[in-house]
Amino acid sequence: MARQSKRSGIVENGLELIHRNGFSASGVAAIAEAAGAPKGSFYNHFKSKDDFGNTVLNRYFEDVRSALIETLHEKDRPALTRLRNYFGRLRDYNGQSNFTRGCLIGNISAEVSAVSEPTRQNLGKLLAEWSASLAKCLEDGQRDGSVRSDVDASTLGRLLLDAWQGALLRAKVERSPAALNSFIDVLLPQLIEKAVDHDI
C-alpha cells in the first residue's frame, strides 16, 4: 500500500512539475525530489522517464475526460451551448495559472522530438479521443440543424482542437486570455455554426 502511495505522489507532483517547467527540463532527480522521494525510488515504479511521461499524460487526460463528460454530454443543452461552455471552462482553468501553463498534452506534443515513439503514439491516441468527443457533440448539432453539415463532424472536431491548442500557445506567450476569447467568440461560431439564409 505504501508503494502505491509513493508512486501516486511521484505522478501527481511530477505532473505539476512537468506542466510548469516542461518535459525536457524536468529531470528524474527533480521529479523524485518534488514528491519527497529518493531518486532511486523513481525506478522502482517506472521503467524510464518516458514510461513516467506516459503515466502522467494518462493521469492528466483523466481530468480532460471528466471535463468533456461534464459539459459536452449534457444532452438537455443545445450542442452549441455545450461547446461554448466547454471551452469557457478550459479558459477559466487556464486563468487559474495566469495563462502560463497551457495544456500538458499540447506542451509535450511541442516537445515530441524529445520523447519516445511510444509517447508520441500515446499523444496521438489521446488527441484522437479528445477530438472524437468534440465530434460527437458536433454531430448532435448537425442533427438539430445548428451546426454546419457541409464538413463532417470528425474534421470539425479535429479543427477545433487544433485551433484551441494554437490559441493556448498564444495565451501563454501573452499571459492573456485574449486569444482564447477570440477563439470562443469569433472562431468557434464562424467555424461550426450553420449559415443562416437571410431573405433580401
Coordinates of N, CA and C in Angstrom, one line a residue:
M1 N 0.8 -1.2 0.0 CA 0.0 0.0 0.0 C 0.9 1.3 0.0
A2 N 2.0 1.2 0.8 CA 2.9 2.4 0.8 C 3.5 2.6 -0.5
R3 N 3.8 1.5 -1.2 CA 4.5 1.5 -2.5 C 3.6 2.3 -3.5
Q4 N 2.3 1.9 -3.5 CA 1.4 2.6 -4.4 C 1.2 4.1 -4.1
S5 N 1.2 4.4 -2.8 CA 1.1 5.8 -2.3 C 2.3 6.6 -2.8
K6 N 3.5 6.0 -2.7 CA 4.7 6.7 -3.2 C 4.6 6.9 -4.7
R7 N 4.2 5.9 -5.4 CA 4.0 6.1 -6.9 C 3.0 7.2 -7.2
S8 N 1.9 7.2 -6.5 CA 0.9 8.2 -6.8 C 1.5 9.6 -6.5
G9 N 2.3 9.7 -5.4 CA 2.9 11.0 -5.1 C 3.8 11.5 -6.2
I10 N 4.6 10.5 -6.7 CA 5.5 10.9 -7.8 C 4.8 11.4 -9.0
V11 N 3.7 10.7 -9.4 CA 2.9 11.0 -10.5 C 2.2 12.4 -10.3
E12 N 1.6 12.7 -9.2 CA 0.9 13.9 -9.0 C 1.9 15.1 -8.9
N13 N 2.9 14.9 -8.2 CA 3.9 16.0 -8.1 C 4.7 16.2 -9.3
G14 N 5.0 15.1 -10.0 CA 5.7 15.1 -11.3 C 4.9 15.8 -12.3
L15 N 3.6 15.5 -12.3 CA 2.7 16.2 -13.3 C 2.8 17.7 -13.1
E16 N 2.7 18.1 -11.9 CA 2.7 19.5 -11.6 C 4.1 20.2 -12.1
L17 N 5.2 19.5 -11.8 CA 6.5 20.0 -12.2 C 6.6 20.1 -13.8
I18 N 6.2 19.0 -14.4 CA 6.3 19.0 -15.9 C 5.4 20.0 -16.5
H19 N 4.2 20.2 -16.0 CA 3.3 21.1 -16.5 C 3.8 22.6 -16.4
R20 N 4.6 22.8 -15.3 CA 5.1 24.1 -15.1 C 6.4 24.4 -15.9
N21 N 7.3 23.3 -15.9 CA 8.6 23.6 -16.5 C 8.9 22.9 -17.8
G22 N 8.0 22.0 -18.2 CA 8.2 21.2 -19.4 C 8.8 19.9 -19.2
F23 N 8.6 19.0 -20.2 CA 9.1 17.6 -20.0 C 10.6 17.5 -20.1
S24 N 11.2 18.1 -21.1 CA 12.7 18.0 -21.2 C 13.4 18.7 -20.0
A25 N 12.9 19.8 -19.5 CA 13.6 20.5 -18.4 C 13.4 19.8 -17.1
S26 N 12.5 18.8 -17.0 CA 12.3 18.2 -15.7 C 13.0 16.9 -15.6
G27 N 14.1 16.8 -14.9 CA 14.9 15.6 -14.8 C 14.3 14.7 -13.7
V28 N 14.8 13.4 -13.8 CA 14.3 12.4 -12.9 C 14.5 12.8 -11.4
A29 N 15.7 13.3 -11.1 CA 16.0 13.7 -9.8 C 15.0 14.8 -9.3
A30 N 14.7 15.8 -10.1 CA 13.8 16.9 -9.7 C 12.4 16.3 -9.5
I31 N 12.0 15.4 -10.4 CA 10.7 14.8 -10.3 C 10.6 14.0 -8.9
A32 N 11.6 13.2 -8.6 CA 11.6 12.5 -7.3 C 11.6 13.5 -6.2
E33 N 12.4 14.5 -6.3 CA 12.5 15.5 -5.2 C 11.2 16.2 -4.9
A34 N 10.5 16.5 -6.0 CA 9.2 17.2 -5.9 C 8.2 16.3 -5.1
A35 N 8.4 15.0 -5.2 CA 7.5 14.1 -4.5 C 8.0 13.7 -3.1
G36 N 9.2 14.2 -2.7 CA 9.8 13.9 -1.5 C 10.3 12.5 -1.4
A37 N 10.7 12.0 -2.6 CA 11.2 10.6 -2.7 C 12.6 10.6 -3.2
P38 N 13.4 9.6 -2.8 CA 14.8 9.5 -3.3 C 14.8 9.1 -4.8
K39 N 15.8 9.6 -5.5 CA 15.9 9.4 -7.0 C 15.7 7.9 -7.3
G40 N 16.4 7.0 -6.5 CA 16.4 5.6 -6.8 C 15.0 5.0 -6.8
S41 N 14.1 5.6 -6.0 CA 12.8 5.0 -5.9 C 11.9 5.2 -7.1
F42 N 12.3 6.3 -7.9 CA 11.6 6.5 -9.2 C 11.6 5.3 -10.0
Y43 N 12.8 4.6 -10.1 CA 12.9 3.4 -11.0 C 12.3 2.2 -10.4
N44 N 11.8 2.3 -9.1 CA 11.0 1.2 -8.6 C 9.6 1.2 -9.2
H45 N 9.2 2.3 -9.7 CA 7.8 2.5 -10.1 C 7.7 2.7 -11.7
F46 N 8.8 3.2 -12.3 CA 8.8 3.5 -13.7 C 10.0 2.9 -14.4
K47 N 9.8 2.3 -15.6 CA 11.0 1.8 -16.3 C 11.9 2.8 -16.8
S48 N 11.4 4.0 -17.1 CA 12.1 5.1 -17.7 C 11.4 6.4 -17.5
K49 N 12.0 7.5 -17.9 CA 11.3 8.8 -17.8 C 10.2 8.8 -18.8
D50 N 10.3 8.2 -20.0 CA 9.3 8.1 -20.9 C 8.1 7.3 -20.4
D51 N 8.4 6.2 -19.7 CA 7.3 5.5 -19.1 C 6.5 6.3 -18.1
F52 N 7.3 7.1 -17.3 CA 6.7 8.1 -16.4 C 5.8 9.1 -17.1
G53 N 6.4 9.6 -18.2 CA 5.7 10.6 -19.0 C 4.4 10.1 -19.5
N54 N 4.3 8.9 -20.0 CA 3.0 8.3 -20.4 C 2.0 8.2 -19.3
T55 N 2.5 7.8 -18.1 CA 1.7 7.7 -17.0 C 1.1 9.1 -16.6
V56 N 1.9 10.1 -16.6 CA 1.5 11.4 -16.3 C 0.5 11.9 -17.4
L57 N 0.7 11.7 -18.7 CA -0.2 12.1 -19.7 C -1.6 11.4 -19.5
N58 N -1.6 10.1 -19.2 CA -2.8 9.4 -19.0 C -3.6 10.0 -17.7
R59 N -2.8 10.3 -16.7 CA -3.4 10.9 -15.5 C -4.0 12.3 -15.8
Y60 N -3.3 13.1 -16.6 CA -3.8 14.4 -17.0 C -5.1 14.2 -17.8
F61 N -5.1 13.2 -18.7 CA -6.2 13.1 -19.6 C -7.5 12.6 -18.8
E62 N -7.3 12.1 -17.6 CA -8.4 11.7 -16.8 C -9.2 13.0 -16.5
D63 N -8.5 14.1 -16.2 CA -9.2 15.4 -15.9 C -9.8 15.9 -17.2
V64 N -9.1 15.8 -18.3 CA -9.7 16.2 -19.6 C -11.0 15.5 -19.9
R65 N -10.9 14.2 -19.7 CA -12.1 13.3 -20.0 C -13.3 13.7 -19.1
S66 N -13.0 14.0 -17.8 CA -14.1 14.4 -16.9 C -14.7 15.7 -17.3
A67 N -13.9 16.7 -17.8 CA -14.5 17.9 -18.2 C -15.3 17.7 -19.5
L68 N -14.9 16.8 -20.4 CA -15.7 16.5 -21.6 C -17.0 15.9 -21.2
I69 N -17.0 15.0 -20.3 CA -18.2 14.3 -19.9 C -19.2 15.3 -19.2
E70 N -18.6 16.1 -18.3 CA -19.5 17.0 -17.5 C -20.1 18.2 -18.4
T71 N -19.5 18.5 -19.5 CA -20.0 19.6 -20.3 C -20.6 19.1 -21.6
L72 N -19.9 18.4 -22.4 CA -20.3 18.0 -23.7 C -21.4 16.9 -23.7
H73 N -21.6 16.2 -22.6 CA -22.6 15.1 -22.6 C -23.9 15.6 -21.9
E74 N -24.0 16.9 -21.7 CA -25.3 17.4 -21.1 C -26.3 17.5 -22.2
K75 N -27.0 16.4 -22.4 CA -27.9 16.3 -23.6 C -29.1 17.2 -23.5
D76 N -29.4 17.8 -22.3 CA -30.5 18.7 -22.2 C -30.2 20.1 -22.6
R77 N -28.9 20.3 -23.0 CA -28.5 21.6 -23.5 C -28.2 21.5 -25.0
P78 N -28.4 22.6 -25.8 CA -28.1 22.6 -27.2 C -26.6 22.4 -27.4
A79 N -26.2 21.7 -28.5 CA -24.8 21.4 -28.8 C -23.9 22.6 -28.8
L80 N -24.4 23.7 -29.4 CA -23.6 24.9 -29.4 C -23.3 25.5 -28.0
T81 N -24.3 25.4 -27.2 CA -24.2 25.9 -25.8 C -23.2 25.0 -25.1
R82 N -23.2 23.7 -25.2 CA -22.3 22.8 -24.6 C -20.9 23.1 -25.0
L83 N -20.7 23.3 -26.3 CA -19.3 23.6 -26.8 C -18.8 24.9 -26.3
R84 N -19.6 25.9 -26.2 CA -19.2 27.2 -25.6 C -18.8 27.1 -24.2
N85 N -19.7 26.3 -23.4 CA -19.5 26.1 -22.0 C -18.2 25.3 -21.8
Y86 N -17.9 24.4 -22.7 CA -16.7 23.5 -22.5 C -15.4 24.4 -22.7
F87 N -15.4 25.1 -23.8 CA -14.2 25.9 -24.0 C -14.1 27.1 -23.0
G88 N -15.2 27.6 -22.5 CA -15.2 28.6 -21.5 C -14.6 28.0 -20.2
R89 N -15.0 26.8 -19.9 CA -14.4 26.1 -18.7 C -12.9 25.9 -18.8
L90 N -12.4 25.6 -20.0 CA -11.0 25.4 -20.2 C -10.3 26.8 -20.1
R91 N -10.9 27.8 -20.6 CA -10.3 29.2 -20.5 C -10.2 29.6 -19.0
D92 N -11.2 29.3 -18.2 CA -11.2 29.6 -16.8 C -10.2 28.8 -16.1
Y93 N -10.0 27.6 -16.5 CA -9.0 26.7 -15.8 C -7.6 27.3 -16.1
N94 N -7.3 27.7 -17.3 CA -6.0 28.3 -17.7 C -5.8 29.6 -17.0
G95 N -6.9 30.3 -16.7 CA -6.8 31.6 -16.0 C -6.3 31.4 -14.6
Q96 N -6.5 30.2 -14.0 CA -6.0 30.0 -12.6 C -4.5 30.1 -12.5
S97 N -3.8 29.8 -13.6 CA -2.3 29.9 -13.6 C -1.9 31.1 -14.4
N98 N -2.8 32.1 -14.5 CA -2.5 33.3 -15.3 C -2.0 33.0 -16.7
F99 N -2.6 31.9 -17.3 CA -2.3 31.5 -18.6 C -0.9 31.2 -18.9
T100 N -0.2 30.7 -17.9 CA 1.3 30.4 -18.1 C 1.6 29.0 -18.4
R101 N 0.6 28.1 -18.3 CA 0.9 26.7 -18.4 C 0.4 26.0 -19.7
G102 N -0.7 26.5 -20.2 CA -1.3 25.8 -21.4 C -1.8 24.4 -21.1
C103 N -1.8 23.6 -22.1 CA -2.3 22.2 -22.0 C -1.1 21.3 -21.9
L104 N -1.0 20.4 -21.0 CA 0.1 19.5 -20.8 C 0.3 18.6 -22.1
I105 N -0.9 18.2 -22.7 CA -0.8 17.4 -23.9 C -0.2 18.2 -25.1
G106 N -0.7 19.4 -25.2 CA -0.1 20.3 -26.2 C 1.3 20.6 -26.0
N107 N 1.7 20.9 -24.7 CA 3.1 21.2 -24.4 C 4.0 20.1 -24.7
I108 N 3.6 18.8 -24.4 CA 4.5 17.7 -24.6 C 4.5 17.4 -26.1
S109 N 3.4 17.6 -26.8 CA 3.4 17.4 -28.2 C 4.4 18.4 -28.9
A110 N 4.5 19.6 -28.4 CA 5.5 20.5 -28.9 C 7.0 20.1 -28.7
E111 N 7.1 19.2 -27.7 CA 8.5 18.7 -27.4 C 8.6 17.2 -28.0
V112 N 7.9 16.9 -29.0 CA 7.8 15.5 -29.4 C 9.1 14.9 -29.8
S113 N 10.1 15.7 -30.3 CA 11.4 15.2 -30.6 C 12.2 14.7 -29.4
A114 N 11.7 15.1 -28.2 CA 12.4 14.8 -27.0 C 11.8 13.5 -26.3
V115 N 10.7 13.0 -26.9 CA 10.1 11.9 -26.3 C 10.2 10.6 -27.2
S116 N 9.9 9.5 -26.6 CA 10.0 8.2 -27.3 C 8.8 8.0 -28.3
E117 N 9.0 7.0 -29.2 CA 8.0 6.7 -30.2 C 6.7 6.3 -29.5
P118 N 6.8 5.4 -28.4 CA 5.5 5.1 -27.7 C 4.8 6.3 -27.1
T119 N 5.6 7.3 -26.6 CA 5.0 8.5 -26.1 C 4.3 9.3 -27.2
R120 N 4.9 9.4 -28.3 CA 4.3 10.1 -29.5 C 3.0 9.4 -29.9
Q121 N 3.0 8.1 -29.9 CA 1.8 7.3 -30.3 C 0.7 7.6 -29.2
N122 N 1.1 7.6 -28.0 CA 0.1 7.9 -26.9 C -0.5 9.2 -27.0
L123 N 0.4 10.2 -27.4 CA -0.2 11.6 -27.6 C -1.2 11.6 -28.7
G124 N -0.9 10.9 -29.8 CA -1.8 10.8 -30.9 C -3.1 10.1 -30.5
K125 N -3.0 9.1 -29.6 CA -4.3 8.4 -29.2 C -5.1 9.3 -28.3
L126 N -4.5 10.1 -27.4 CA -5.2 11.0 -26.6 C -5.9 12.1 -27.4
L127 N -5.1 12.7 -28.3 CA -5.7 13.7 -29.1 C -6.9 13.2 -30.0
A128 N -6.7 12.0 -30.4 CA -7.8 11.4 -31.2 C -9.1 11.2 -30.4
E129 N -8.9 10.8 -29.1 CA -10.1 10.6 -28.3 C -10.7 12.0 -28.0
W130 N -9.9 12.9 -27.7 CA -10.4 14.3 -27.4 C -11.2 14.9 -28.6
S131 N -10.6 14.8 -29.8 CA -11.3 15.4 -30.9 C -12.6 14.5 -31.3
A132 N -12.6 13.2 -31.0 CA -13.7 12.4 -31.2 C -14.9 12.8 -30.3
S133 N -14.6 13.2 -29.0 CA -15.6 13.6 -28.1 C -16.2 14.9 -28.6
L134 N -15.4 15.8 -29.1 CA -15.9 17.1 -29.7 C -16.8 16.7 -30.9
A135 N -16.4 15.8 -31.7 CA -17.1 15.4 -32.9 C -18.5 14.9 -32.5
K136 N -18.6 14.1 -31.4 CA -19.9 13.6 -31.0 C -20.9 14.7 -30.7
C137 N -20.4 15.7 -30.0 CA -21.3 16.9 -29.7 C -21.6 17.6 -31.0
L138 N -20.7 17.8 -31.9 CA -21.0 18.4 -33.2 C -22.0 17.6 -34.0
E139 N -22.0 16.3 -33.9 CA -23.0 15.5 -34.6 C -24.4 15.8 -34.1
D140 N -24.5 16.0 -32.7 CA -25.8 16.4 -32.2 C -26.2 17.7 -32.8
G141 N -25.3 18.6 -32.9 CA -25.7 19.9 -33.5 C -26.0 19.8 -35.0
Q142 N -25.4 18.9 -35.7 CA -25.8 18.7 -37.1 C -27.2 18.1 -37.2
R143 N -27.5 17.2 -36.3 CA -28.8 16.6 -36.3 C -29.9 17.6 -36.0
D144 N -29.6 18.6 -35.1 CA -30.7 19.6 -34.8 C -30.6 20.8 -35.7
G145 N -29.6 20.8 -36.6 CA -29.6 21.8 -37.7 C -28.8 23.1 -37.3
S146 N -28.2 23.1 -36.1 CA -27.5 24.3 -35.6 C -26.0 24.3 -36.1
V147 N -25.5 23.1 -36.4 CA -24.1 23.0 -36.8 C -24.0 22.7 -38.3
R148 N -23.1 23.3 -39.0 CA -22.9 23.1 -40.4 C -22.7 21.7 -40.8
S149 N -23.3 21.2 -41.9 CA -23.2 19.8 -42.2 C -22.4 19.6 -43.5
D150 N -21.9 20.7 -44.1 CA -21.0 20.6 -45.3 C -19.6 20.1 -45.0
V151 N -19.3 20.0 -43.7 CA -18.0 19.5 -43.3 C -18.3 18.4 -42.2
D152 N -17.7 17.2 -42.3 CA -18.1 16.2 -41.4 C -17.6 16.5 -40.0
A153 N -18.3 16.0 -39.0 CA -18.1 16.3 -37.6 C -16.7 15.9 -37.1
S154 N -16.2 14.8 -37.7 CA -14.8 14.4 -37.3 C -13.8 15.5 -37.7
T155 N -13.9 16.0 -38.9 CA -13.0 17.0 -39.3 C -13.1 18.3 -38.5
L156 N -14.4 18.7 -38.2 CA -14.6 19.9 -37.4 C -14.0 19.7 -36.0
G157 N -14.2 18.5 -35.4 CA -13.7 18.2 -34.1 C -12.2 18.4 -34.1
R158 N -11.5 17.9 -35.1 CA -10.0 18.0 -35.1 C -9.6 19.4 -35.3
L159 N -10.3 20.2 -36.2 CA -10.0 21.6 -36.4 C -10.2 22.4 -35.1
L160 N -11.3 22.1 -34.4 CA -11.5 22.9 -33.1 C -10.3 22.6 -32.2
L161 N -10.0 21.4 -32.0 CA -8.9 21.1 -31.0 C -7.6 21.7 -31.5
D162 N -7.3 21.6 -32.8 CA -6.0 22.2 -33.3 C -6.0 23.7 -33.0
A163 N -7.1 24.3 -33.4 CA -7.2 25.8 -33.2 C -7.1 26.2 -31.7
W164 N -7.7 25.4 -30.9 CA -7.7 25.7 -29.4 C -6.2 25.6 -28.9
Q165 N -5.5 24.5 -29.3 CA -4.2 24.4 -28.9 C -3.3 25.5 -29.3
G166 N -3.5 26.0 -30.5 CA -2.8 27.2 -31.0 C -3.1 28.4 -30.2
A167 N -4.4 28.6 -29.9 CA -4.8 29.7 -29.1 C -4.1 29.7 -27.7
L168 N -4.0 28.5 -27.1 CA -3.4 28.3 -25.8 C -1.9 28.7 -25.9
L169 N -1.2 28.4 -26.9 CA 0.2 28.8 -27.1 C 0.3 30.3 -27.1
R170 N -0.6 31.0 -27.8 CA -0.5 32.4 -27.8 C -0.9 33.0 -26.5
A171 N -1.8 32.4 -25.8 CA -2.2 32.9 -24.4 C -1.0 32.8 -23.5
K172 N -0.2 31.7 -23.6 CA 1.0 31.5 -22.8 C 2.0 32.6 -23.0
V173 N 2.2 32.9 -24.3 CA 3.2 34.0 -24.7 C 2.7 35.3 -24.1
E174 N 1.4 35.6 -24.3 CA 0.9 36.9 -23.9 C 0.5 37.0 -22.5
R175 N 0.4 35.9 -21.8 CA -0.1 35.9 -20.4 C -1.5 36.6 -20.4
S176 N -2.3 36.2 -21.3 CA -3.6 36.9 -21.5 C -4.6 36.0 -22.1
P177 N -5.9 36.2 -21.7 CA -7.0 35.3 -22.3 C -7.4 35.8 -23.7
A178 N -6.8 36.8 -24.2 CA -7.3 37.4 -25.5 C -7.5 36.4 -26.6
A179 N -6.5 35.6 -26.8 CA -6.6 34.6 -27.9 C -7.7 33.5 -27.6
L180 N -7.9 33.2 -26.4 CA -8.9 32.2 -26.0 C -10.3 32.8 -26.2
N181 N -10.4 34.1 -25.8 CA -11.7 34.8 -26.0 C -12.0 34.9 -27.5
S182 N -11.0 35.2 -28.3 CA -11.2 35.3 -29.8 C -11.7 33.9 -30.3
F183 N -11.1 32.9 -29.8 CA -11.4 31.5 -30.2 C -12.9 31.3 -29.9
I184 N -13.3 31.6 -28.7 CA -14.7 31.3 -28.3 C -15.7 32.2 -29.0
D185 N -15.4 33.5 -29.1 CA -16.4 34.5 -29.5 C -16.4 34.6 -31.1
V186 N -15.2 34.4 -31.7 CA -15.1 34.6 -33.1 C -15.0 33.3 -33.9
L187 N -13.9 32.6 -33.6 CA -13.6 31.4 -34.5 C -14.6 30.3 -34.3
L188 N -15.0 30.0 -33.1 CA -15.9 28.9 -32.8 C -17.2 29.0 -33.6
P189 N -17.9 30.2 -33.5 CA -19.2 30.3 -34.3 C -18.9 30.3 -35.8
Q190 N -17.9 31.0 -36.2 CA -17.6 31.0 -37.6 C -17.3 29.7 -38.2
L191 N -16.6 28.9 -37.4 CA -16.2 27.6 -37.9 C -17.3 26.5 -38.0
I192 N -18.2 26.5 -37.0 CA -19.1 25.4 -36.8 C -20.6 25.8 -37.0
E193 N -21.0 27.0 -36.8 CA -22.4 27.3 -36.9 C -22.9 27.3 -38.3
K194 N -24.1 26.8 -38.5 CA -24.7 26.7 -39.8 C -25.1 28.1 -40.2
A195 N -24.8 28.5 -41.5 CA -25.1 29.8 -42.0 C -26.6 30.0 -42.1
V196 N -27.0 31.2 -41.8 CA -28.4 31.5 -41.8 C -28.7 32.3 -43.1
D197 N -29.7 31.8 -43.9 CA -30.0 32.5 -45.1 C -31.0 33.6 -44.8
H198 N -30.6 34.8 -45.2 CA -31.5 36.0 -45.0 C -32.1 36.4 -46.3
D199 N -33.5 36.5 -46.3 CA -34.2 37.0 -47.5 C -33.9 38.5 -47.7
I200 N -33.7 38.8 -48.9 CA -33.4 40.2 -49.2 C -34.7 40.8 -49.8

